[in-house]
Tab-separated table of C-alpha atoms and ligand atoms in Angstrom:
chain	number	residue	atom	x	y	z
Z	1	MET	CA	42.973	-8.171	-116.660
Z	2	LYS	CA	43.831	-9.564	-119.940
Z	3	ILE	CA	46.896	-11.387	-120.025
Z	4	LEU	CA	49.138	-12.558	-123.089
Z	5	VAL	CA	50.833	-15.889	-122.192
Z	6	THR	CA	53.641	-16.705	-124.721
Z	7	GLY	CA	54.683	-20.248	-124.580
Z	8	GLY	CA	51.406	-21.218	-123.004
Z	9	ALA	CA	51.146	-24.720	-124.556
Z	10	GLY	CA	54.419	-25.669	-122.803
Z	11	TYR	CA	54.993	-27.452	-119.354
Z	12	ILE	CA	55.033	-24.181	-116.999
Z	13	GLY	CA	52.779	-22.242	-119.348
Z	14	SER	CA	49.874	-24.643	-119.495
Z	15	HIS	CA	49.979	-25.106	-115.540
Z	16	THR	CA	50.027	-21.225	-115.277
Z	17	VAL	CA	47.005	-20.857	-117.569
Z	18	VAL	CA	45.091	-23.087	-115.242
Z	19	GLU	CA	45.922	-20.919	-112.235
Z	20	LEU	CA	45.186	-17.789	-114.051
Z	21	GLN	CA	41.941	-18.967	-115.128
Z	22	ASN	CA	41.074	-20.130	-111.704
Z	23	GLU	CA	41.624	-16.594	-110.441
Z	24	GLY	CA	39.399	-15.191	-112.917
Z	25	TYR	CA	41.995	-13.733	-115.396
Z	26	ASP	CA	41.304	-13.414	-119.171
Z	27	VAL	CA	44.009	-15.379	-120.797
Z	28	VAL	CA	45.082	-15.705	-124.434
Z	29	VAL	CA	47.850	-18.208	-125.382
Z	30	ILE	CA	50.316	-17.769	-128.277
Z	31	ASP	CA	52.908	-20.568	-129.078
Z	32	ASN	CA	54.672	-21.848	-132.147
Z	33	LEU	CA	54.229	-25.367	-130.863
Z	34	SER	CA	57.828	-26.072	-131.602
Z	35	ASN	CA	58.088	-27.942	-128.182
Z	36	SER	CA	54.369	-28.534	-127.441
Z	37	CYS	CA	51.124	-29.374	-128.833
Z	38	GLU	CA	47.642	-27.963	-128.920
Z	39	LYS	CA	46.441	-30.910	-126.848
Z	40	SER	CA	47.787	-29.318	-123.762
Z	41	ILE	CA	45.544	-26.149	-124.252
Z	42	GLU	CA	42.427	-28.615	-124.847
Z	43	ARG	CA	43.278	-30.278	-121.577
Z	44	VAL	CA	43.579	-27.038	-119.602
Z	45	GLU	CA	40.145	-26.194	-120.989
Z	46	LYS	CA	38.875	-29.465	-119.589
Z	47	ILE	CA	40.440	-28.596	-116.261
Z	48	THR	CA	39.105	-25.259	-116.036
Z	49	GLY	CA	35.967	-25.457	-117.966
Z	50	LYS	CA	36.853	-22.283	-119.697
Z	51	LYS	CA	37.945	-21.535	-123.294
Z	52	VAL	CA	41.481	-20.739	-123.902
Z	53	PRO	CA	41.919	-18.587	-126.890
Z	54	PHE	CA	44.948	-19.698	-128.934
Z	55	TYR	CA	47.033	-18.354	-131.755
Z	56	LYS	CA	49.723	-20.402	-133.369
Z	57	CYS	CA	52.228	-17.725	-133.553
Z	58	ASP	CA	56.022	-17.312	-133.367
Z	59	ILE	CA	57.436	-14.434	-131.218
Z	60	LEU	CA	59.670	-13.562	-134.068
Z	61	ASP	CA	56.709	-12.892	-136.337
Z	62	ARG	CA	56.377	-9.231	-136.056
Z	63	GLU	CA	53.292	-8.897	-138.183
Z	64	LYS	CA	51.277	-11.573	-136.667
Z	65	LEU	CA	52.193	-10.371	-133.187
Z	66	SER	CA	50.931	-7.003	-134.118
Z	67	GLU	CA	47.657	-8.218	-135.617
Z	68	ILE	CA	47.014	-10.110	-132.453
Z	69	MET	CA	47.775	-7.133	-130.295
Z	70	ASP	CA	45.530	-4.867	-132.427
Z	71	LYS	CA	42.674	-7.258	-131.977
Z	72	GLU	CA	43.121	-8.275	-128.165
Z	73	ASN	CA	43.500	-5.524	-125.760
Z	74	PHE	CA	46.271	-6.862	-123.340
Z	75	ASP	CA	47.318	-5.535	-119.951
Z	76	ALA	CA	50.230	-7.658	-119.305
Z	77	CYS	CA	52.259	-10.531	-120.712
Z	78	ILE	CA	53.727	-13.465	-119.180
Z	79	HIS	CA	56.399	-14.609	-121.233
Z	80	PHE	CA	57.486	-18.316	-121.185
Z	81	ALA	CA	58.131	-18.808	-124.817
Z	82	GLY	CA	61.774	-19.964	-125.452
Z	83	LEU	CA	64.065	-22.871	-126.242
Z	84	LYS	CA	65.285	-24.439	-123.103
Z	85	ALA	CA	67.509	-27.519	-123.873
Z	86	VAL	CA	70.838	-26.900	-122.317
Z	87	GLY	CA	72.782	-29.471	-124.336
Z	88	GLU	CA	71.032	-28.446	-127.501
Z	89	SER	CA	71.920	-24.819	-126.990
Z	90	VAL	CA	75.763	-25.784	-127.078
Z	91	GLN	CA	75.166	-27.493	-130.296
Z	92	LYS	CA	72.945	-24.702	-131.911
Z	93	PRO	CA	73.968	-21.390	-130.165
Z	94	TRP	CA	72.713	-19.269	-133.023
Z	95	GLU	CA	69.237	-20.885	-133.038
Z	96	TYR	CA	69.099	-20.076	-129.164
Z	97	TYR	CA	70.190	-16.592	-129.451
Z	98	GLU	CA	67.763	-16.011	-132.434
Z	99	ASN	CA	64.851	-17.592	-130.902
Z	100	ASN	CA	65.065	-16.408	-127.274
Z	101	ILE	CA	66.865	-13.044	-127.653
Z	102	ALA	CA	65.574	-11.832	-131.209
Z	103	GLY	CA	62.168	-13.361	-130.186
Z	104	THR	CA	62.076	-11.379	-126.904
Z	105	LEU	CA	63.197	-8.147	-128.495
Z	106	THR	CA	60.409	-8.414	-131.211
Z	107	LEU	CA	57.816	-9.277	-128.589
Z	108	VAL	CA	58.767	-6.386	-126.467
Z	109	ASP	CA	58.914	-3.874	-129.333
Z	110	VAL	CA	55.391	-4.839	-130.491
Z	111	MET	CA	54.278	-4.528	-126.938
Z	112	ARG	CA	55.459	-1.036	-126.404
Z	113	LYS	CA	54.051	-0.040	-129.705
Z	114	HIS	CA	50.618	-1.157	-128.392
Z	115	ASN	CA	51.376	0.414	-125.050
Z	116	VAL	CA	51.516	-2.921	-123.217
Z	117	LYS	CA	54.289	-2.155	-120.698
Z	118	ASN	CA	53.886	-4.848	-118.266
Z	119	ILE	CA	55.900	-8.133	-118.445
Z	120	ILE	CA	56.623	-11.194	-116.334
Z	121	PHE	CA	59.865	-13.045	-117.536
Z	122	SER	CA	60.839	-16.646	-117.139
Z	123	SER	CA	64.401	-16.505	-115.754
Z	124	SER	CA	66.160	-19.218	-114.187
Z	125	ALA	CA	68.646	-20.110	-111.297
Z	126	THR	CA	71.116	-20.944	-114.101
Z	127	ILE	CA	71.989	-17.040	-114.163
Z	128	TYR	CA	73.811	-17.540	-110.902
Z	129	GLY	CA	76.403	-19.675	-112.499
Z	130	ASP	CA	78.224	-21.506	-109.661
Z	131	PRO	CA	76.711	-19.395	-106.989
Z	132	ALA	CA	78.811	-17.168	-104.823
Z	133	PHE	CA	76.810	-18.259	-101.636
Z	134	ILE	CA	74.097	-20.758	-100.572
Z	135	PRO	CA	71.116	-20.290	-100.012
Z	136	ILE	CA	70.969	-18.126	-103.206
Z	137	THR	CA	69.417	-14.639	-102.395
Z	138	GLU	CA	68.564	-12.311	-105.261
Z	139	GLU	CA	71.393	-10.196	-104.272
Z	140	CYS	CA	73.829	-12.985	-105.102
Z	141	PRO	CA	75.855	-11.774	-108.109
Z	142	LYS	CA	75.024	-13.201	-111.536
Z	143	GLY	CA	77.796	-15.724	-112.577
Z	144	VAL	CA	79.375	-17.154	-115.529
Z	145	CYS	CA	76.894	-19.401	-117.533
Z	146	THR	CA	78.093	-22.555	-118.773
Z	147	ASN	CA	76.149	-22.696	-121.936
Z	148	PRO	CA	74.267	-20.475	-124.479
Z	149	TYR	CA	70.838	-21.301	-123.159
Z	150	GLY	CA	71.896	-19.686	-119.621
Z	151	TRP	CA	73.341	-16.756	-121.378
Z	152	THR	CA	70.030	-16.111	-123.248
Z	153	LYS	CA	68.450	-15.748	-119.679
Z	154	SER	CA	71.137	-13.621	-118.381
Z	155	MET	CA	71.348	-11.299	-121.218
Z	156	LEU	CA	67.499	-10.997	-121.432
Z	157	GLU	CA	67.384	-10.094	-117.781
Z	158	GLN	CA	69.818	-7.399	-118.645
Z	159	VAL	CA	67.879	-6.134	-121.812
Z	160	LEU	CA	64.545	-5.946	-119.755
Z	161	THR	CA	66.237	-4.177	-116.873
Z	162	ASP	CA	67.562	-1.446	-119.242
Z	163	ILE	CA	64.243	-1.084	-121.061
Z	164	GLN	CA	62.457	-0.590	-117.592
Z	165	LYS	CA	65.180	2.054	-116.575
Z	166	ALA	CA	64.808	3.952	-119.631
Z	167	ASP	CA	61.105	4.008	-119.437
Z	168	PRO	CA	59.736	3.841	-115.988
Z	169	GLU	CA	56.232	3.083	-117.237
Z	170	TRP	CA	57.444	-0.423	-117.842
Z	171	ASN	CA	56.920	-2.958	-115.085
Z	172	VAL	CA	59.148	-5.791	-115.251
Z	173	ILE	CA	59.207	-8.752	-113.043
Z	174	LEU	CA	62.090	-11.380	-113.344
Z	175	LEU	CA	61.335	-14.714	-111.959
Z	176	ARG	CA	64.152	-16.989	-111.456
Z	177	TYR	CA	62.892	-20.587	-111.289
Z	178	PHE	CA	64.774	-23.248	-109.514
Z	179	ASN	CA	63.879	-26.894	-110.682
Z	180	PRO	CA	60.246	-27.326	-111.522
Z	181	ILE	CA	58.811	-30.864	-111.442
Z	182	GLY	CA	55.386	-32.360	-110.688
Z	183	ALA	CA	52.302	-31.959	-112.535
Z	184	HIS	CA	48.655	-31.092	-112.138
Z	185	LYS	CA	46.753	-33.305	-109.659
Z	186	SER	CA	44.409	-34.189	-112.618
Z	187	GLY	CA	47.346	-36.105	-114.219
Z	188	THR	CA	46.109	-34.646	-117.558
Z	189	ILE	CA	48.952	-32.117	-118.233
Z	190	GLY	CA	52.703	-32.458	-117.499
Z	191	GLU	CA	56.205	-32.120	-118.655
Z	192	ASN	CA	56.642	-33.726	-122.252
Z	193	PRO	CA	60.093	-33.806	-123.287
Z	194	ASN	CA	61.170	-34.630	-126.808
Z	195	GLY	CA	63.430	-37.579	-126.975
Z	196	ILE	CA	65.755	-38.583	-124.207
Z	197	PRO	CA	65.153	-36.401	-121.325
Z	198	ASN	CA	67.818	-34.078	-120.004
Z	199	ASN	CA	66.354	-33.443	-116.599
Z	200	LEU	CA	66.152	-35.666	-113.684
Z	201	MET	CA	62.606	-36.041	-112.850
Z	202	PRO	CA	61.465	-36.900	-116.390
Z	203	TYR	CA	64.434	-39.489	-116.699
Z	204	ILE	CA	63.122	-41.064	-113.364
Z	205	THR	CA	59.600	-41.370	-114.372
Z	206	GLN	CA	60.652	-42.757	-117.976
Z	207	THR	CA	62.735	-45.261	-116.150
Z	208	ALA	CA	59.989	-46.064	-113.588
Z	209	VAL	CA	57.370	-46.657	-116.608
Z	210	GLY	CA	60.038	-48.905	-118.407
Z	211	LYS	CA	60.819	-46.586	-121.336
Z	212	ARG	CA	64.462	-46.327	-120.060
Z	213	ASP	CA	66.595	-49.191	-118.525
Z	214	HIS	CA	68.058	-47.321	-115.710
Z	215	LEU	CA	68.980	-43.772	-114.345
Z	216	THR	CA	72.620	-42.580	-114.585
Z	217	ILE	CA	73.536	-40.378	-111.718
Z	218	PHE	CA	75.838	-37.978	-112.782
Z	219	GLY	CA	78.726	-38.162	-110.260
Z	220	ASN	CA	78.662	-39.163	-106.608
Z	221	ASP	CA	81.912	-37.319	-105.600
Z	222	TYR	CA	80.351	-33.731	-105.203
Z	223	ASP	CA	80.856	-32.019	-101.727
Z	224	THR	CA	77.319	-32.731	-100.692
Z	225	HIS	CA	75.911	-34.850	-97.942
Z	226	ASP	CA	75.821	-38.111	-100.052
Z	227	GLY	CA	78.121	-36.962	-102.959
Z	228	THR	CA	75.310	-36.404	-105.419
Z	229	GLY	CA	74.212	-33.045	-106.929
Z	230	VAL	CA	71.710	-30.833	-104.798
Z	231	ARG	CA	68.981	-28.886	-106.221
Z	232	ASP	CA	65.840	-26.982	-105.107
Z	233	TYR	CA	62.929	-28.884	-106.747
Z	234	ILE	CA	59.620	-26.997	-106.839
Z	235	HIS	CA	56.163	-28.239	-107.780
Z	236	VAL	CA	55.001	-26.721	-111.302
Z	237	VAL	CA	51.729	-25.827	-109.659
Z	238	ASP	CA	53.534	-23.770	-106.916
Z	239	LEU	CA	55.574	-22.165	-109.529
Z	240	ALA	CA	52.394	-21.534	-111.529
Z	241	ARG	CA	50.976	-19.698	-108.575
Z	242	GLY	CA	54.134	-17.580	-108.188
Z	243	HIS	CA	53.099	-16.027	-111.502
Z	244	VAL	CA	49.655	-15.073	-110.229
Z	245	LYS	CA	51.151	-13.502	-107.197
Z	246	ALA	CA	53.628	-11.498	-109.506
Z	247	LEU	CA	50.701	-10.175	-111.451
Z	248	ALA	CA	49.412	-8.381	-108.248
Z	249	LYS	CA	52.845	-6.688	-108.041
Z	250	ILE	CA	52.175	-5.638	-111.619
Z	251	LYS	CA	49.039	-4.131	-110.614
Z	252	GLU	CA	50.867	-2.137	-108.038
Z	253	LYS	CA	53.093	-0.692	-110.696
Z	254	ALA	CA	56.186	-1.765	-108.973
Z	255	GLY	CA	58.735	-1.072	-111.637
Z	256	LEU	CA	61.497	-3.734	-111.719
Z	257	LYS	CA	61.477	-6.496	-109.341
Z	258	ILE	CA	63.390	-9.790	-109.138
Z	259	TYR	CA	62.361	-12.844	-107.331
Z	260	ASN	CA	63.650	-16.498	-106.876
Z	261	LEU	CA	60.822	-19.070	-107.089
Z	262	GLY	CA	62.043	-22.080	-105.074
Z	263	THR	CA	61.223	-23.857	-101.941
Z	264	GLY	CA	64.438	-23.128	-99.953
Z	265	THR	CA	65.387	-26.696	-99.522
Z	266	GLY	CA	67.827	-28.716	-101.333
Z	267	TYR	CA	67.635	-32.478	-102.269
Z	268	SER	CA	70.230	-34.653	-103.714
Z	269	VAL	CA	69.816	-36.943	-106.636
Z	270	LEU	CA	69.771	-39.861	-104.290
Z	271	ASP	CA	67.320	-38.226	-102.135
Z	272	ILE	CA	65.082	-37.767	-105.037
Z	273	VAL	CA	65.344	-41.405	-105.986
Z	274	LYS	CA	64.506	-42.478	-102.441
Z	275	ASN	CA	61.560	-40.100	-102.137
Z	276	PHE	CA	60.290	-41.163	-105.503
Z	277	GLU	CA	60.249	-44.862	-104.545
Z	278	GLU	CA	58.661	-44.234	-101.109
Z	279	ALA	CA	55.906	-41.901	-102.677
Z	280	THR	CA	55.124	-44.305	-105.616
Z	281	GLY	CA	56.070	-47.834	-104.530
Z	282	VAL	CA	58.120	-48.068	-107.815
Z	283	LYS	CA	61.651	-48.973	-107.950
Z	284	VAL	CA	64.100	-46.912	-110.007
Z	285	PRO	CA	67.228	-48.796	-111.032
Z	286	TYR	CA	70.240	-46.576	-111.118
Z	287	GLU	CA	74.039	-46.618	-111.795
Z	288	ILE	CA	76.568	-44.064	-110.807
Z	289	GLY	CA	78.296	-42.474	-113.824
Z	290	PRO	CA	80.890	-39.624	-114.384
Z	291	ARG	CA	80.058	-35.932	-113.741
Z	292	ARG	CA	78.020	-33.967	-116.356
Z	293	PRO	CA	80.128	-31.261	-117.802
Z	294	GLY	CA	78.801	-27.850	-116.723
Z	295	ASP	CA	76.993	-29.191	-113.509
Z	296	ILE	CA	77.571	-27.606	-110.150
Z	297	ALA	CA	77.394	-29.137	-106.621
Z	298	THR	CA	74.653	-27.353	-104.881
Z	299	CYS	CA	71.948	-24.912	-105.930
Z	300	TYR	CA	69.017	-23.942	-103.727
Z	301	ALA	CA	67.240	-20.776	-103.198
Z	302	SER	CA	66.359	-18.364	-100.363
Z	303	ALA	CA	62.555	-18.003	-100.859
Z	304	LYS	CA	62.283	-15.149	-98.360
Z	305	LYS	CA	61.998	-12.229	-100.766
Z	306	ALA	CA	59.006	-13.859	-102.552
Z	307	TYR	CA	57.462	-14.443	-99.372
Z	308	ASP	CA	57.994	-11.063	-97.850
Z	309	GLU	CA	57.015	-9.122	-101.073
Z	310	LEU	CA	54.516	-11.340	-102.958
Z	311	GLY	CA	53.075	-13.275	-100.025
Z	312	TRP	CA	53.976	-16.518	-101.967
Z	313	LYS	CA	55.647	-19.630	-100.709
Z	314	ALA	CA	55.750	-23.099	-102.086
Z	315	GLU	CA	53.131	-25.421	-100.572
Z	316	TYR	CA	53.956	-28.816	-101.867
Z	317	GLY	CA	56.614	-31.173	-100.418
Z	318	ILE	CA	58.849	-33.469	-102.150
Z	319	LYS	CA	56.810	-36.699	-101.880
Z	320	GLU	CA	53.847	-34.780	-103.457
Z	321	MET	CA	56.144	-33.661	-106.419
Z	322	CYS	CA	57.151	-37.254	-107.063
Z	323	ALA	CA	53.776	-38.622	-106.767
Z	324	ASP	CA	52.236	-35.994	-109.205
Z	325	SER	CA	55.173	-36.386	-111.585
Z	326	TRP	CA	54.341	-40.102	-111.659
Z	327	ASN	CA	50.561	-39.702	-111.841
Z	328	TRP	CA	51.144	-37.844	-115.212
Z	329	GLN	CA	53.784	-40.241	-116.589
Z	330	LYS	CA	51.686	-43.441	-115.919
Z	331	ASN	CA	48.571	-42.032	-117.277
Z	332	ASN	CA	50.367	-40.625	-120.270
Z	333	PRO	CA	53.447	-43.026	-121.040
Z	334	ASN	CA	53.828	-41.232	-124.324
Z	335	GLY	CA	52.926	-37.773	-123.131
Z	336	TYR	CA	50.280	-35.930	-125.190
Z	337	GLU	CA	50.557	-38.594	-127.892
Z	338	ASP	CA	48.334	-41.014	-125.841
E	401	NAD	P1	58.344	-25.695	-122.715
E	401	NAD	O1	59.410	-26.005	-123.837
E	401	NAD	O2	57.443	-26.875	-122.286
E	401	NAD	O3	57.654	-24.422	-123.055
E	401	NAD	C1	58.101	-23.261	-123.859
E	401	NAD	C2	57.086	-23.175	-124.891
E	401	NAD	O4	57.493	-21.939	-125.755
E	401	NAD	C3	56.800	-24.243	-125.731
E	401	NAD	O5	55.551	-24.537	-125.831
E	401	NAD	C4	57.334	-23.787	-127.062
E	401	NAD	O6	56.661	-24.373	-128.214
E	401	NAD	C5	57.257	-22.445	-127.069
E	401	NAD	N1	58.130	-21.510	-128.069
E	401	NAD	C6	59.519	-21.778	-128.038
E	401	NAD	N2	59.961	-20.909	-129.050
E	401	NAD	C7	58.881	-20.057	-129.430
E	401	NAD	C8	58.736	-18.978	-130.224
E	401	NAD	N3	59.813	-18.515	-131.003
E	401	NAD	N4	57.522	-18.498	-130.516
E	401	NAD	C9	56.527	-19.027	-129.811
E	401	NAD	N5	56.584	-20.003	-128.965
E	401	NAD	C10	57.805	-20.638	-128.575
E	401	NAD	O7	59.256	-25.226	-121.548
E	401	NAD	P2	58.914	-24.871	-119.928
E	401	NAD	O8	59.663	-25.778	-119.263
E	401	NAD	O9	57.426	-24.769	-119.815
E	401	NAD	O10	59.733	-23.407	-119.721
E	401	NAD	C11	59.078	-22.152	-119.950
E	401	NAD	C12	59.956	-21.030	-119.731
E	401	NAD	O11	60.695	-21.235	-118.468
E	401	NAD	C13	61.139	-21.103	-120.617
E	401	NAD	O12	61.369	-19.820	-121.028
E	401	NAD	C14	62.323	-21.783	-120.031
E	401	NAD	O13	63.495	-21.417	-120.465
E	401	NAD	C15	62.058	-21.266	-118.538
E	401	NAD	N6	62.496	-22.057	-117.595
E	401	NAD	C16	62.274	-23.367	-117.485
E	401	NAD	C17	62.890	-24.217	-116.489
E	401	NAD	C18	62.666	-25.622	-116.460
E	401	NAD	O14	63.477	-26.380	-115.754
E	401	NAD	N7	61.662	-26.224	-116.989
E	401	NAD	C19	63.760	-23.608	-115.389
E	401	NAD	C20	64.095	-22.285	-115.555
E	401	NAD	C21	63.547	-21.557	-116.583
E	402	UFG	N1	70.956	-35.730	-113.014
E	402	UFG	C1	71.459	-37.029	-113.056
E	402	UFG	N2	71.065	-37.884	-114.078
E	402	UFG	C2	70.169	-37.443	-115.119
E	402	UFG	C3	69.709	-36.037	-115.210
E	402	UFG	C4	70.229	-35.199	-114.003
E	402	UFG	O1	72.089	-37.462	-112.078
E	402	UFG	O2	69.902	-38.198	-116.011
E	402	UFG	C5	71.360	-34.735	-111.876
E	402	UFG	C6	72.183	-33.539	-112.441
E	402	UFG	O3	73.596	-33.980	-112.463
E	402	UFG	C7	71.845	-32.509	-111.191
E	402	UFG	C8	70.507	-32.969	-110.915
E	402	UFG	O4	70.186	-34.382	-111.369
E	402	UFG	O5	72.549	-32.824	-110.045
E	402	UFG	C9	69.315	-32.083	-111.627
E	402	UFG	O6	69.570	-32.009	-113.033
E	402	UFG	P1	68.484	-31.484	-114.129
E	402	UFG	O7	69.098	-31.628	-115.425
E	402	UFG	O8	67.126	-31.906	-113.770
E	402	UFG	O9	68.551	-29.883	-113.746
E	402	UFG	P2	69.667	-28.644	-113.626
E	402	UFG	O10	69.760	-28.247	-112.257
E	402	UFG	O11	71.023	-29.306	-114.207
E	402	UFG	O12	68.982	-27.637	-114.542
E	402	UFG	C10	67.670	-27.263	-114.551
E	402	UFG	C11	67.343	-26.870	-115.886
E	402	UFG	C12	67.953	-25.456	-116.390
E	402	UFG	C13	67.691	-24.543	-115.216
E	402	UFG	C14	68.013	-24.943	-113.890
E	402	UFG	C15	67.627	-24.079	-112.793
E	402	UFG	O13	67.724	-27.870	-116.903
E	402	UFG	O14	67.653	-25.140	-117.548
E	402	UFG	O15	67.418	-26.375	-113.663
E	402	UFG	O16	68.030	-24.356	-111.546
E	402	UFG	F1	68.397	-23.422	-115.486
């Protein structure tokens, strides 16, 4: 099976390419490198010992996409390409709607013209808004998103659902990720945020390596066991393997399917700091600050459906997630620039 991986030079994409190649899939990556660099692809090649065919291509570029699809005979697409910075999306909503929505519409149109009607889409727990219940099952109603990034995911889920309904030849799998952290065991690929990290784990690792002075914990007055926000952190390699399992569903011609990819366990910010310190022996200085606008108290998955239907569950625990995040950061203090 030949798989087109959009956004395959990025954090989750690069880890998924490793797992796909390890399972014997033919993989072709396209990426416009707006939030990544080709070095990640070279490092994936080192890990797997296989070539990763790569095209620098924007998913908005209809002509180039068509040329690539004329040349390569894809069976399915795993679609990671997109902009993902929550705060930036509030400042630049047009750019987010254009890139994520118009980009996906273009991609899907070129796919159907080439009779490639299998897609796995990177969605997010953010579509549940402030979730109606916890743990969050796939039946939990979609909620009100607090930023344009979240709306792009929510809207694209609807777009892909409607396309599948109108043409049952499509197989569409929506994967709702919880909070990916960690890195490949080799410590050679990992998350490489631009500028000051928005997300907790890269902020912690950059503090631990001395690039940031201290971590600010956004609020300790939530209704959680210690007052800090609770999330479902999942090792990126487990997440990547979830995509390999989802491909098996595509082969079964399953129509439209939706799965949460999380561990089913919630950890608070203070739990993460403690686990990081225990796993690495490195102190993380922190201060308590005000709540971050748009944050919710608690968000963790029911991972049952993915287990029952895909035979997938997360294998790595929180200590390993912390240790692997740190291994990547300390070996590459400046990310792929090292
Ligand atoms: P990332 O930024 O590391 O990877 C996304 C890749 O897409 C980058 O390499 C970027 O250069 C590329 N890209 C962006 N716009 C493009 C375009 N128009 N054409 C071609 N390539 C383009 O992000 P990631 O963390 O690996 O996330 C992958 C996907 O998963 C994204 O769709 C993201 O929204 C989604 N997601 C991520 C998280 C998370 O916390 N990391 C959580 C839920 C969902
Ligand atoms: N946090 C801090 N300090 C920081 C950064 C984060 O205290 O410097 C806290 C947040 O308040 C939250 C927790 O750490 O309680 C996790 O925050 P992240 O920013 O790492 O993750 P979010 O849960 O806010 O959101 C992330 C992605 C979204 C995605 C969502 C899926 O940023 O794009 O996970 O669950 F949709």
